[in-house]
XYZ file of C-alpha atoms in Angstrom:
680
model
C -73.263 -53.569 12.772
C -71.447 -54.777 9.660
C -72.766 -53.486 6.370
C -71.845 -54.783 2.938
C -72.168 -52.419 0.000
C -72.226 -54.319 -3.265
C -70.574 -51.420 -5.072
C -67.497 -52.450 -3.083
C -67.245 -55.504 -5.342
C -68.496 -53.755 -8.477
C -71.966 -55.319 -8.332
C -75.514 -53.980 -8.622
C -77.975 -55.515 -6.138
C -80.643 -57.849 -7.500
C -84.406 -57.635 -7.011
C -86.838 -54.898 -7.933
C -85.559 -52.301 -5.472
C -81.922 -52.542 -6.610
C -80.469 -51.525 -3.279
C -79.046 -53.386 -0.296
C -81.685 -54.810 2.029
C -81.403 -56.955 5.133
C -77.906 -58.208 5.983
C -76.761 -61.420 4.367
C -75.956 -64.401 6.558
C -72.243 -63.759 6.063
C -72.685 -60.147 7.177
C -74.548 -61.254 10.309
C -71.770 -63.713 11.142
C -69.180 -60.933 10.845
C -71.308 -58.854 13.255
C -71.153 -61.687 15.787
C -67.459 -62.267 15.182
C -66.700 -58.607 15.912
C -69.096 -58.346 18.847
C -67.755 -61.464 20.578
C -64.199 -60.124 20.259
C -65.017 -56.702 21.726
C -67.732 -57.310 24.329
C -65.589 -58.827 27.125
C -63.334 -55.741 27.070
C -66.002 -53.218 28.115
C -66.386 -52.437 31.833
C -69.133 -54.554 33.372
C -70.692 -51.438 34.877
C -70.989 -49.675 31.531
C -74.701 -49.232 30.857
C -74.534 -46.855 27.888
C -75.559 -48.060 24.442
C -72.470 -48.471 22.266
C -72.836 -48.845 18.509
C -69.994 -49.569 16.122
C -70.814 -49.505 12.402
C -68.406 -51.213 9.997
C -69.079 -50.517 6.298
C -67.269 -52.310 3.489
C -66.448 -49.584 0.964
C -64.160 -51.539 -1.347
C -63.536 -55.284 -1.672
C -61.137 -56.960 -4.096
C -62.970 -60.333 -3.775
C -59.598 -61.909 -3.122
C -58.953 -61.063 0.532
C -61.586 -61.840 3.170
C -62.731 -58.593 4.861
C -64.086 -60.018 8.143
C -60.898 -59.726 10.194
C -60.539 -56.112 9.059
C -63.952 -55.456 10.631
C -62.601 -56.535 14.029
C -59.427 -54.470 13.652
C -61.292 -51.387 12.418
C -63.862 -51.565 15.220
C -61.108 -51.950 17.810
C -59.187 -48.986 16.402
C -62.304 -46.784 16.461
C -63.064 -47.710 20.076
C -59.443 -47.231 21.101
C -59.260 -43.602 19.920
C -62.767 -42.761 21.212
C -63.603 -41.641 24.758
C -65.554 -44.881 25.345
C -64.095 -47.072 28.120
C -62.539 -50.066 26.356
C -59.725 -52.333 27.508
C -58.286 -52.894 24.023
C -56.916 -52.806 21.429
C -57.885 -56.120 19.812
C -56.394 -57.634 16.669
C -57.590 -60.473 14.447
C -55.878 -62.882 12.068
C -56.983 -65.815 9.931
C -54.892 -68.980 9.822
C -55.083 -71.678 7.152
C -53.334 -75.033 6.782
C -52.174 -75.545 3.196
C -49.589 -78.019 1.868
C -48.711 -79.162 5.390
C -47.985 -75.640 6.615
C -49.741 -72.818 8.460
C -50.609 -69.827 6.278
C -51.434 -66.367 7.637
C -54.481 -64.626 6.178
C -55.108 -66.904 3.169
C -57.175 -65.558 0.285
C -60.583 -66.822 -0.822
C -58.961 -69.095 -3.417
C -56.368 -70.417 -0.966
C -59.088 -71.271 1.555
C -60.657 -73.658 -0.980
C -57.637 -75.931 -0.576
C -57.086 -75.375 3.140
C -57.755 -78.019 5.795
C -58.286 -75.271 8.362
C -60.025 -71.894 8.486
C -59.317 -70.443 11.928
C -59.814 -66.888 13.162
C -58.105 -65.818 16.368
C -58.583 -62.445 18.035
C -56.402 -61.320 20.898
C -55.222 -58.417 22.972
C -51.582 -57.694 23.626
C -51.691 -60.134 26.551
C -53.842 -63.143 25.599
C -56.291 -64.757 23.179
C -59.766 -63.225 23.330
C -61.834 -65.284 20.854
C -61.377 -68.228 18.465
C -63.596 -69.582 15.723
C -62.677 -72.307 13.271
C -63.851 -74.784 10.686
C -61.659 -77.734 9.800
C -61.484 -81.026 7.950
C -60.869 -83.331 10.882
C -57.592 -81.846 12.148
C -55.927 -82.712 15.448
C -56.116 -80.794 18.705
C -52.359 -80.173 18.527
C -52.682 -78.466 15.140
C -55.520 -76.269 16.427
C -53.412 -75.119 19.372
C -50.422 -74.466 17.107
C -52.603 -72.382 14.761
C -53.965 -70.328 17.670
C -50.432 -69.513 18.822
C -49.426 -68.669 15.248
C -52.342 -66.243 14.856
C -51.807 -64.660 18.270
C -48.162 -63.867 17.458
C -49.277 -62.119 14.256
C -51.865 -60.133 16.220
C -49.247 -58.588 18.504
C -47.907 -56.411 15.693
C -51.418 -55.197 14.813
C -52.056 -54.358 18.471
C -48.824 -52.355 18.543
C -49.892 -50.261 15.541
C -53.273 -49.532 17.140
C -51.588 -48.369 20.314
C -49.469 -45.958 18.302
C -52.674 -44.647 16.722
C -54.274 -44.310 20.150
C -51.327 -42.296 21.459
C -51.425 -40.004 18.427
C -55.179 -39.451 18.070
C -56.920 -40.942 21.109
C -59.325 -39.136 23.428
C -59.345 -39.410 27.247
C -61.713 -42.162 28.422
C -64.821 -41.194 30.375
C -65.179 -42.483 33.918
C -67.638 -45.320 34.545
C -69.691 -45.178 37.721
C -70.117 -48.616 39.258
C -73.692 -49.847 39.642
C -72.744 -52.832 41.788
C -74.755 -53.240 45.017
C -73.375 -51.342 47.989
C -71.654 -53.249 50.800
C -74.656 -52.372 52.993
C -77.108 -54.130 50.667
C -74.813 -57.122 50.229
C -74.399 -57.484 53.990
C -78.157 -57.305 54.593
C -78.922 -59.878 51.902
C -76.119 -62.159 53.079
C -77.399 -62.082 56.667
C -80.960 -62.818 55.542
C -79.892 -65.825 53.493
C -78.198 -67.526 56.477
C -77.633 -70.913 54.828
C -80.788 -70.822 52.698
C -78.782 -70.165 49.521
C -76.570 -73.225 49.948
C -79.655 -75.310 50.667
C -81.438 -74.056 47.536
C -78.436 -74.463 45.259
C -77.874 -77.936 46.676
C -81.057 -79.232 45.007
C -79.853 -81.273 42.014
C -83.185 -81.295 40.179
C -83.137 -78.233 37.928
C -86.858 -77.476 38.077
C -87.094 -77.810 41.870
C -83.946 -75.699 42.288
C -85.407 -72.924 40.125
C -88.623 -72.975 42.131
C -86.666 -72.716 45.385
C -84.576 -69.800 44.057
C -87.684 -67.995 42.816
C -89.192 -68.270 46.295
C -85.976 -66.982 47.820
C -85.973 -63.943 45.530
C -89.525 -63.004 46.467
C -88.754 -63.508 50.156
C -85.827 -61.078 49.989
C -87.817 -58.476 48.038
C -90.634 -58.705 50.562
C -88.140 -58.387 53.436
C -86.114 -55.418 52.111
C -88.428 -53.860 49.519
C -89.160 -50.814 51.659
C -85.457 -50.117 52.277
C -83.711 -50.966 48.993
C -84.774 -51.134 45.367
C -85.723 -54.454 43.815
C -82.798 -54.131 41.367
C -80.301 -53.704 44.238
C -81.682 -56.702 46.114
C -81.666 -59.016 43.093
C -78.199 -57.832 42.053
C -76.853 -58.672 45.529
C -78.538 -62.098 45.416
C -77.135 -62.841 41.952
C -73.662 -61.937 43.172
C -74.037 -64.385 46.057
C -75.361 -67.166 43.774
C -72.442 -66.719 41.404
C -69.902 -66.786 44.236
C -71.489 -69.863 45.836
C -71.637 -71.810 42.577
C -68.026 -71.019 41.680
C -66.771 -71.867 45.181
C -68.534 -75.246 45.131
C -66.839 -76.142 41.857
C -63.374 -74.851 42.709
C -63.214 -76.051 46.316
C -65.320 -79.199 46.340
C -65.561 -80.193 42.647
C -69.361 -80.264 42.912
C -71.667 -78.878 40.215
C -75.222 -77.645 40.700
C -76.802 -80.769 39.237
C -74.524 -83.097 41.187
C -72.234 -84.076 38.303
C -68.483 -84.371 38.433
C -66.336 -81.974 36.401
C -65.974 -84.419 33.463
C -69.466 -85.907 33.539
C -71.882 -85.580 30.612
C -75.598 -85.297 31.200
C -77.661 -88.391 30.228
C -77.766 -88.768 26.429
C -80.465 -90.427 24.320
C -80.922 -90.592 20.546
C -83.729 -91.472 18.164
C -84.016 -91.522 14.367
C -86.931 -91.827 11.962
C -88.979 -89.756 14.379
C -91.233 -88.147 11.747
C -92.826 -90.492 9.165
C -93.166 -88.162 6.174
C -89.863 -86.267 6.167
C -86.736 -87.480 4.377
C -84.789 -87.980 7.611
C -84.984 -87.030 11.293
C -82.735 -87.178 14.332
C -83.846 -86.457 17.897
C -80.942 -85.770 20.252
C -81.445 -85.285 23.982
C -78.751 -84.373 26.494
C -80.113 -83.704 29.961
C -82.925 -81.180 29.543
C -81.588 -79.960 26.186
C -83.438 -81.543 23.274
C -83.073 -80.797 19.555
C -84.958 -82.312 16.633
C -83.170 -82.031 13.268
C -84.938 -82.678 9.960
C -83.218 -83.439 6.645
C -84.747 -82.426 3.317
C -83.222 -83.457 -0.004
C -83.794 -81.424 -3.154
C -82.569 -80.839 -6.670
C -79.826 -78.509 -7.845
C -82.515 -75.898 -8.461
C -83.020 -75.734 -4.686
C -79.480 -74.469 -4.088
C -79.223 -71.153 -2.267
C -78.025 -68.273 -4.410
C -75.796 -65.835 -2.575
C -75.731 -62.155 -3.429
C -72.817 -60.752 -1.485
C -69.283 -59.492 -1.908
C -67.654 -62.923 -1.509
C -66.916 -64.953 -4.667
C -69.104 -67.889 -3.600
C -72.366 -67.761 -5.511
C -74.273 -70.924 -4.519
C -74.704 -73.261 -1.558
C -75.879 -76.855 -1.876
C -75.829 -77.445 1.897
C -77.712 -75.347 4.436
C -78.297 -75.745 8.162
C -80.924 -73.595 9.835
C -81.444 -73.321 13.586
C -84.663 -72.262 15.324
C -84.823 -71.291 18.992
C -88.449 -70.586 19.998
C -89.302 -69.012 23.345
C -91.115 -72.095 24.631
C -87.793 -73.990 24.678
C -86.826 -71.959 27.771
C -90.329 -71.491 29.142
C -90.582 -67.907 27.903
C -92.981 -65.947 25.728
C -91.375 -63.991 22.936
C -92.193 -62.727 19.489
C -91.748 -65.221 16.664
C -90.266 -63.694 13.539
C -87.312 -64.035 11.238
C -84.088 -65.550 12.537
C -82.005 -63.278 14.756
C -78.241 -63.045 15.046
C -78.089 -65.815 17.626
C -80.083 -68.235 15.482
C -77.991 -67.439 12.416
C -74.746 -67.806 14.368
C -75.635 -71.134 15.983
C -76.942 -72.472 12.681
C -73.732 -71.495 10.886
C -71.560 -73.118 13.557
C -73.359 -76.452 13.186
C -73.272 -76.086 9.385
C -69.520 -75.579 9.518
C -69.131 -78.674 11.724
C -71.137 -80.923 9.375
C -69.935 -79.659 5.961
C -66.572 -81.533 5.910
C -68.231 -84.973 6.176
C -70.797 -84.506 3.398
C -70.365 -86.414 0.122
C -69.204 -84.559 -2.955
C -71.747 -83.296 -5.439
C -70.687 -85.810 -8.098
C -71.246 -88.681 -5.649
C -74.534 -87.422 -4.184
C -76.120 -84.799 -6.475
C -78.636 -83.457 -3.970
C -79.188 -80.094 -2.349
C -79.278 -80.767 1.405
C -81.136 -78.678 3.966
C -81.052 -79.367 7.690
C -83.347 -77.607 10.149
C -82.697 -77.957 13.880
C -85.719 -77.229 16.059
C -84.792 -76.595 19.696
C -87.582 -78.208 21.713
C -86.022 -77.682 25.142
C -82.937 -75.739 26.174
C -80.710 -76.107 29.195
C -77.403 -75.100 27.586
C -75.367 -76.098 24.522
C -78.170 -76.342 21.967
C -75.754 -75.578 19.116
C -73.714 -78.696 19.881
C -76.906 -80.716 20.299
C -77.817 -79.485 16.797
C -74.563 -80.956 15.480
C -75.395 -84.346 16.996
C -78.997 -84.219 15.781
C -77.799 -83.290 12.297
C -75.541 -86.357 12.081
C -78.369 -88.630 13.183
C -80.780 -87.047 10.720
C -78.392 -87.285 7.772
C -77.720 -90.971 8.418
C -81.451 -91.611 8.762
C -82.012 -89.872 5.412
C -79.476 -92.133 3.697
C -76.914 -89.404 3.029
C -73.506 -91.158 2.763
C -71.570 -88.980 5.212
C -67.897 -89.804 5.756
C -68.271 -90.062 9.541
C -70.728 -88.972 12.258
C -70.031 -85.659 14.012
C -70.679 -84.854 17.674
C -70.235 -81.647 19.624
C -69.666 -80.679 23.246
C -69.502 -77.365 25.124
C -66.699 -76.867 27.628
C -66.507 -74.265 30.398
C -63.988 -72.985 32.900
C -64.224 -71.474 36.366
C -61.226 -69.468 37.525
C -60.281 -68.399 41.031
C -57.542 -66.648 42.931
C -53.968 -67.804 42.740
C -54.317 -69.268 39.267
C -56.783 -71.913 40.403
C -59.240 -73.145 37.770
C -61.616 -75.994 36.941
C -62.605 -77.152 33.447
C -66.207 -78.323 33.060
C -67.463 -80.795 30.476
C -70.953 -80.239 29.011
C -71.847 -76.947 30.663
C -75.481 -76.232 31.557
C -77.332 -72.913 31.726
C -76.026 -71.320 34.942
C -72.512 -72.644 34.345
C -72.535 -70.785 31.036
C -73.980 -67.618 32.600
C -71.691 -67.501 35.654
C -68.628 -69.189 34.142
C -65.641 -67.649 32.403
C -65.563 -69.576 29.126
C -67.833 -71.168 26.552
C -65.692 -73.435 24.366
C -67.681 -75.395 21.776
C -65.836 -78.220 20.015
C -67.281 -80.506 17.317
C -65.666 -83.294 15.360
C -65.494 -86.878 14.149
C -63.458 -89.760 15.629
C -60.588 -88.571 13.404
C -60.463 -84.926 14.448
C -62.049 -81.491 14.878
C -64.381 -80.028 12.258
C -65.449 -76.826 14.058
C -64.844 -74.910 17.250
C -65.846 -71.640 18.841
C -64.266 -70.052 21.895
C -65.893 -67.196 23.803
C -64.457 -65.930 27.075
C -65.506 -63.370 29.657
C -61.982 -62.834 30.910
C -59.367 -60.485 29.497
C -57.687 -63.553 28.028
C -57.052 -67.247 28.539
C -53.843 -69.274 28.757
C -52.719 -71.904 26.275
C -52.574 -74.428 29.098
C -56.307 -74.099 29.802
C -57.109 -74.330 26.083
C -54.978 -77.437 25.663
C -56.577 -79.150 28.643
C -60.074 -78.182 27.504
C -59.423 -79.576 24.010
C -58.265 -82.882 25.475
C -61.266 -83.093 27.773
C -63.590 -82.240 24.867
C -62.072 -85.050 22.772
C -62.805 -87.524 25.548
C -66.416 -86.338 25.791
C -66.863 -86.358 22.005
C -65.913 -90.035 21.821
C -68.456 -90.895 24.524
C -71.264 -89.106 22.687
C -70.311 -90.689 19.345
C -70.467 -94.112 20.985
C -73.940 -93.338 22.306
C -75.066 -92.159 18.865
C -73.635 -95.349 17.358
C -75.939 -97.431 19.542
C -78.879 -95.881 17.678
C -77.494 -95.750 14.110
C -73.941 -96.521 13.027
C -73.958 -95.473 9.370
C -76.263 -94.069 6.733
C -79.234 -96.093 5.554
C -78.701 -97.843 2.231
C -81.946 -96.521 0.742
C -83.419 -93.051 0.643
C -86.872 -92.272 1.984
C -89.618 -93.171 -0.498
C -90.681 -89.517 -0.274
C -87.268 -88.174 -1.296
C -86.678 -87.290 -4.948
C -84.382 -89.464 -7.030
C -81.449 -87.428 -8.254
C -79.022 -88.399 -10.991
C -76.065 -86.567 -12.409
C -74.643 -87.079 -15.882
C -71.968 -85.260 -17.823
C -72.427 -84.196 -21.428
C -70.283 -82.320 -23.902
C -70.742 -78.611 -23.059
C -71.161 -77.953 -26.781
C -74.250 -80.197 -26.707
C -76.063 -78.173 -24.032
C -77.960 -76.321 -26.735
C -79.435 -79.614 -27.937
C -80.902 -80.208 -24.469
C -82.246 -76.683 -24.090
C -83.633 -76.397 -27.627
C -84.850 -73.232 -29.376
C -86.201 -70.886 -26.732
C -85.995 -73.686 -24.161
C -88.742 -75.699 -25.837
C -86.890 -79.021 -25.744
C -86.043 -78.996 -22.051
C -89.516 -77.763 -21.117
C -91.063 -80.559 -23.126
C -88.938 -83.201 -21.375
C -89.794 -81.765 -17.951
C -93.529 -81.642 -18.635
C -93.780 -85.068 -20.250
C -91.838 -86.895 -17.534
C -92.648 -84.739 -14.474
C -88.967 -84.213 -13.613
C -86.579 -81.396 -12.800
C -83.536 -80.772 -14.984
C -80.668 -78.453 -14.095
C -77.933 -77.889 -16.676
C -74.583 -76.311 -15.776
C -72.179 -74.616 -18.161
C -69.565 -77.316 -17.528
C -71.879 -79.968 -18.983
C -73.220 -81.325 -15.682
C -76.882 -82.310 -15.986
C -78.806 -83.045 -12.774
C -82.107 -84.866 -13.084
C -84.643 -85.082 -10.278
C -87.627 -87.410 -10.434
C -90.169 -88.979 -8.103
C -89.840 -92.400 -9.736
C -87.022 -94.503 -11.137
C -88.920 -95.018 -14.381
C -89.263 -91.284 -15.071
C -85.596 -90.683 -14.244
C -84.316 -93.423 -16.554
C -86.596 -92.288 -19.356
C -85.261 -88.746 -19.027
C -81.657 -89.955 -18.966
C -82.261 -91.926 -22.153
C -83.731 -88.868 -23.898
C -80.802 -86.653 -22.890
C -78.295 -89.289 -23.940
C -79.996 -89.403 -27.292
C -79.945 -85.626 -27.665
C -76.252 -85.387 -26.856
C -74.879 -88.636 -28.257
C -72.833 -88.471 -31.446
C -73.806 -90.646 -34.403
C -70.910 -93.011 -35.118
C -70.078 -94.554 -38.471
C -70.304 -98.339 -38.267
C -72.725 -98.328 -35.313
C -76.130 -99.987 -35.467
C -79.260 -98.232 -34.181
C -82.932 -99.041 -33.840
C -84.811 -96.089 -35.244
C -88.271 -95.012 -36.279
C -89.275 -94.236 -39.851
C -90.342 -90.594 -39.854
C -91.039 -89.957 -43.556
C -90.883 -91.694 -46.898
C -89.718 -90.328 -50.254
C -89.550 -92.045 -53.626
C -85.818 -92.753 -53.278
C -85.786 -94.004 -49.673
C -86.900 -93.566 -46.069
C -85.743 -91.170 -43.369
C -85.163 -92.811 -39.987
C -84.721 -91.079 -36.624
C -81.894 -93.024 -34.995
C -81.415 -90.634 -32.052
C -83.747 -87.933 -30.723
C -83.747 -85.174 -33.333
C -81.194 -86.933 -35.555
C -82.279 -88.490 -38.844
C -80.540 -90.369 -41.608
C -81.565 -91.622 -45.048
C -81.895 -95.282 -45.948
C -81.664 -95.316 -49.744
C -84.157 -97.596 -51.445
C -81.248 -99.793 -52.556
C -80.255 -100.238 -48.861
C -83.696 -101.110 -47.480
C -83.391 -104.879 -47.951
C -81.038 -107.596 -49.141
C -83.088 -107.903 -52.333
C -84.265 -105.472 -54.949
C -87.028 -103.182 -53.687
C -89.415 -101.787 -56.257
C -91.186 -99.324 -53.946
C -90.253 -98.025 -50.503
C -93.816 -98.550 -49.252
C -93.516 -102.248 -50.042
C -90.942 -102.617 -47.251
C -91.517 -99.923 -44.585
C -94.182 -97.515 -43.463
C -94.037 -94.325 -41.381
C -93.858 -95.285 -37.725
C -92.067 -98.596 -38.259
C -89.042 -99.309 -36.077
C -86.141 -100.785 -38.017
C -82.499 -101.594 -37.359
C -80.031 -99.674 -39.485
C -76.280 -99.227 -39.691
C -74.511 -95.910 -40.227
C -72.416 -96.260 -43.373
C -71.314 -92.655 -43.848
C -71.585 -89.086 -42.573
C -70.815 -86.691 -45.398
C -69.029 -83.376 -45.100
C -72.359 -81.584 -44.768
C -73.252 -83.721 -41.751
C -75.877 -85.814 -43.544
C -76.151 -89.412 -42.363
C -76.354 -92.378 -44.731
C -77.953 -95.512 -43.303
C -78.212 -99.088 -44.495
C -80.670 -101.747 -43.467
C -79.139 -104.223 -45.897
C -75.808 -103.993 -44.042
C -77.546 -105.138 -40.853
C -78.923 -108.218 -42.638
C -75.559 -108.989 -44.150
C -73.767 -108.570 -40.824
C -76.045 -110.990 -39.065
C -75.839 -113.542 -41.929
C -72.034 -113.432 -41.939
C -72.019 -114.006 -38.182
C -73.867 -117.274 -38.721
C -77.101 -116.030 -37.225
C -80.498 -115.852 -38.896
C -81.423 -112.505 -40.469
C -82.389 -109.826 -38.006
C -86.071 -109.021 -37.659
C -87.785 -105.777 -36.801
C -91.321 -104.416 -36.760
C -91.395 -103.905 -40.566
C -89.658 -107.109 -41.721
C -91.404 -108.920 -44.589
C -90.563 -111.951 -46.697
C -88.726 -111.159 -49.931
C -91.000 -111.288 -53.024
C -90.770 -114.221 -55.390
C -89.057 -113.777 -58.725
C -85.446 -112.662 -58.671
C -82.850 -115.330 -57.926
C -79.861 -114.828 -55.619
C -76.301 -114.211 -56.672
C -74.402 -116.361 -54.246
C -71.275 -114.245 -54.371
C -72.743 -110.813 -53.810
C -76.015 -111.702 -52.095
C -77.599 -109.103 -54.401
C -80.861 -109.669 -56.260
C -80.319 -111.078 -59.784
C -82.660 -110.616 -62.740
C -82.300 -113.273 -65.432
C -83.116 -110.847 -68.255
C -80.882 -107.945 -67.111
C -78.145 -109.672 -65.184
C -76.784 -108.329 -61.900
C -78.552 -105.165 -60.776
C -76.234 -102.160 -60.540
C -76.320 -100.356 -57.189
C -77.981 -96.969 -57.033
C -75.764 -93.969 -56.298
C -75.801 -92.615 -52.700
C -78.609 -90.141 -52.015
C -76.183 -87.259 -51.514
C -75.371 -87.357 -55.257
C -79.020 -87.256 -56.253
C -80.733 -83.937 -56.956
């Protein structure tokens, strides 16, 4: 168990209770990381419950604490009396500025092409997990070696601690079946086991093995316990399966060592969702659904890591019916969270940037049938679903699970696309996902004390070959993302405004933004950096909202012409709203290109007129001119501009050809009125 205490990062938990609740997803992943590193090093006969509790007491939010959980748990087990074939050390390796970096910080990981964790004993690598941005197999292998070399020093320190403070280990009593039981079961099988395991159809083989189990229990039930009989049978099944692979190169379902089970793909499977991908490999089938949302749908993270929000989520569901079992349905367990995070890590590098595709993206992989490697099937289904949804991913991603069977004398066989029993009775589960360009995620779990670099290198090469085959099969169904989103998906737009203008969008007490949202039925998310994300169910509503926000944040420019609405009239002119919430005064002398006796003779409240900004005074007041618009159009050789309030000039005054100002024969040229700012 790995427990985060928010006081470690100087934070108070949110919510009403104000204390830590269920583990975060990150905490659950650290549990799995630690467990997978330690579990193979316990004696197989150990049946006692072993609990290791790792509590984060202080975190500087600069260095990632997960590898310390592995080291601390290993140190505690090493000095205890619990049988444990450790110690184990862990290191993180990044790839920054064309070089490998040991234990990069949170900030350094943001610019790293690789985030790889390697755990190892003093002899060999024990576990590997990585996320990457399409790196090569050679770089992965180099990073594993780099991390393993760093681990050797940590192992040495733990051994010194064990010598100084360790307790003697308790003896473990073997619970393996006695030679007498094994001999009796072996004699009773007499070729029946090979015949049953030779059935290539999975369902028929399982039925035959179930009948064989009941036959043995019925035959020896009075002499030996059911557990002893079944344990002896399982031992024989495991030995037979491994011998067939190592000696004859034959797998239970009849495939060769490099063969992939039959693959089929389908997209657009569900009519109402934003995108779907159905991926089937043998009897493993996963349906992945894409849902697109606004920035408000981002996941907020309340943990000790600096990251506070996630715009991409992948969730994995593994119901009991997928394996023909009945089990309680509840919240996601550690396995579901771990498999979901692995697929999420594999897909994340190919997603478009937020500024190019301002959506929150959620993928949900529903395992409909499981016969091994559902996590990698989720990766393939996710790629299909994203392309069906119209998400412009950089490249499709496919995943494959590799296995290994080892024998005496250094003999081994690497298996492509392992199925259920090959995972259960094999020595390695090596999941590798990536694009045509390189690896985006991998996870290595082994049941041995360690594994050689040669096996890892060969497995990576074989996985690359299989990945290309699956990508080609996926390409037969859909090669790239659709050009249009689902009609049921929201329309999202992102615009940047001056951060100082955010207050204009929000308004007093949030009234302005609430009004825009209610009137146009949209979602609006405003960030402190000036990013405004708009979500709407129609193009019309989105464009209308964009226009309003542009108006609220746009600066009035001297010399620019605007079409505005007359909002109020005074005896010396008319006020015109040229941008949302921004008014200027058109002085009565600037309302027309002739003398105006009364403002109401030319415009009324509600009229839309074209005006030009002539000045913004030092108090921020805007002076407008309608006459300047008329003059500008006349000088350009075009007829006078018209608007909703335009009227013919009254008869009487003649024109002064030079100034184009009204002329009164009795008084001469009319003197211009002073600007309104000088009036009381």
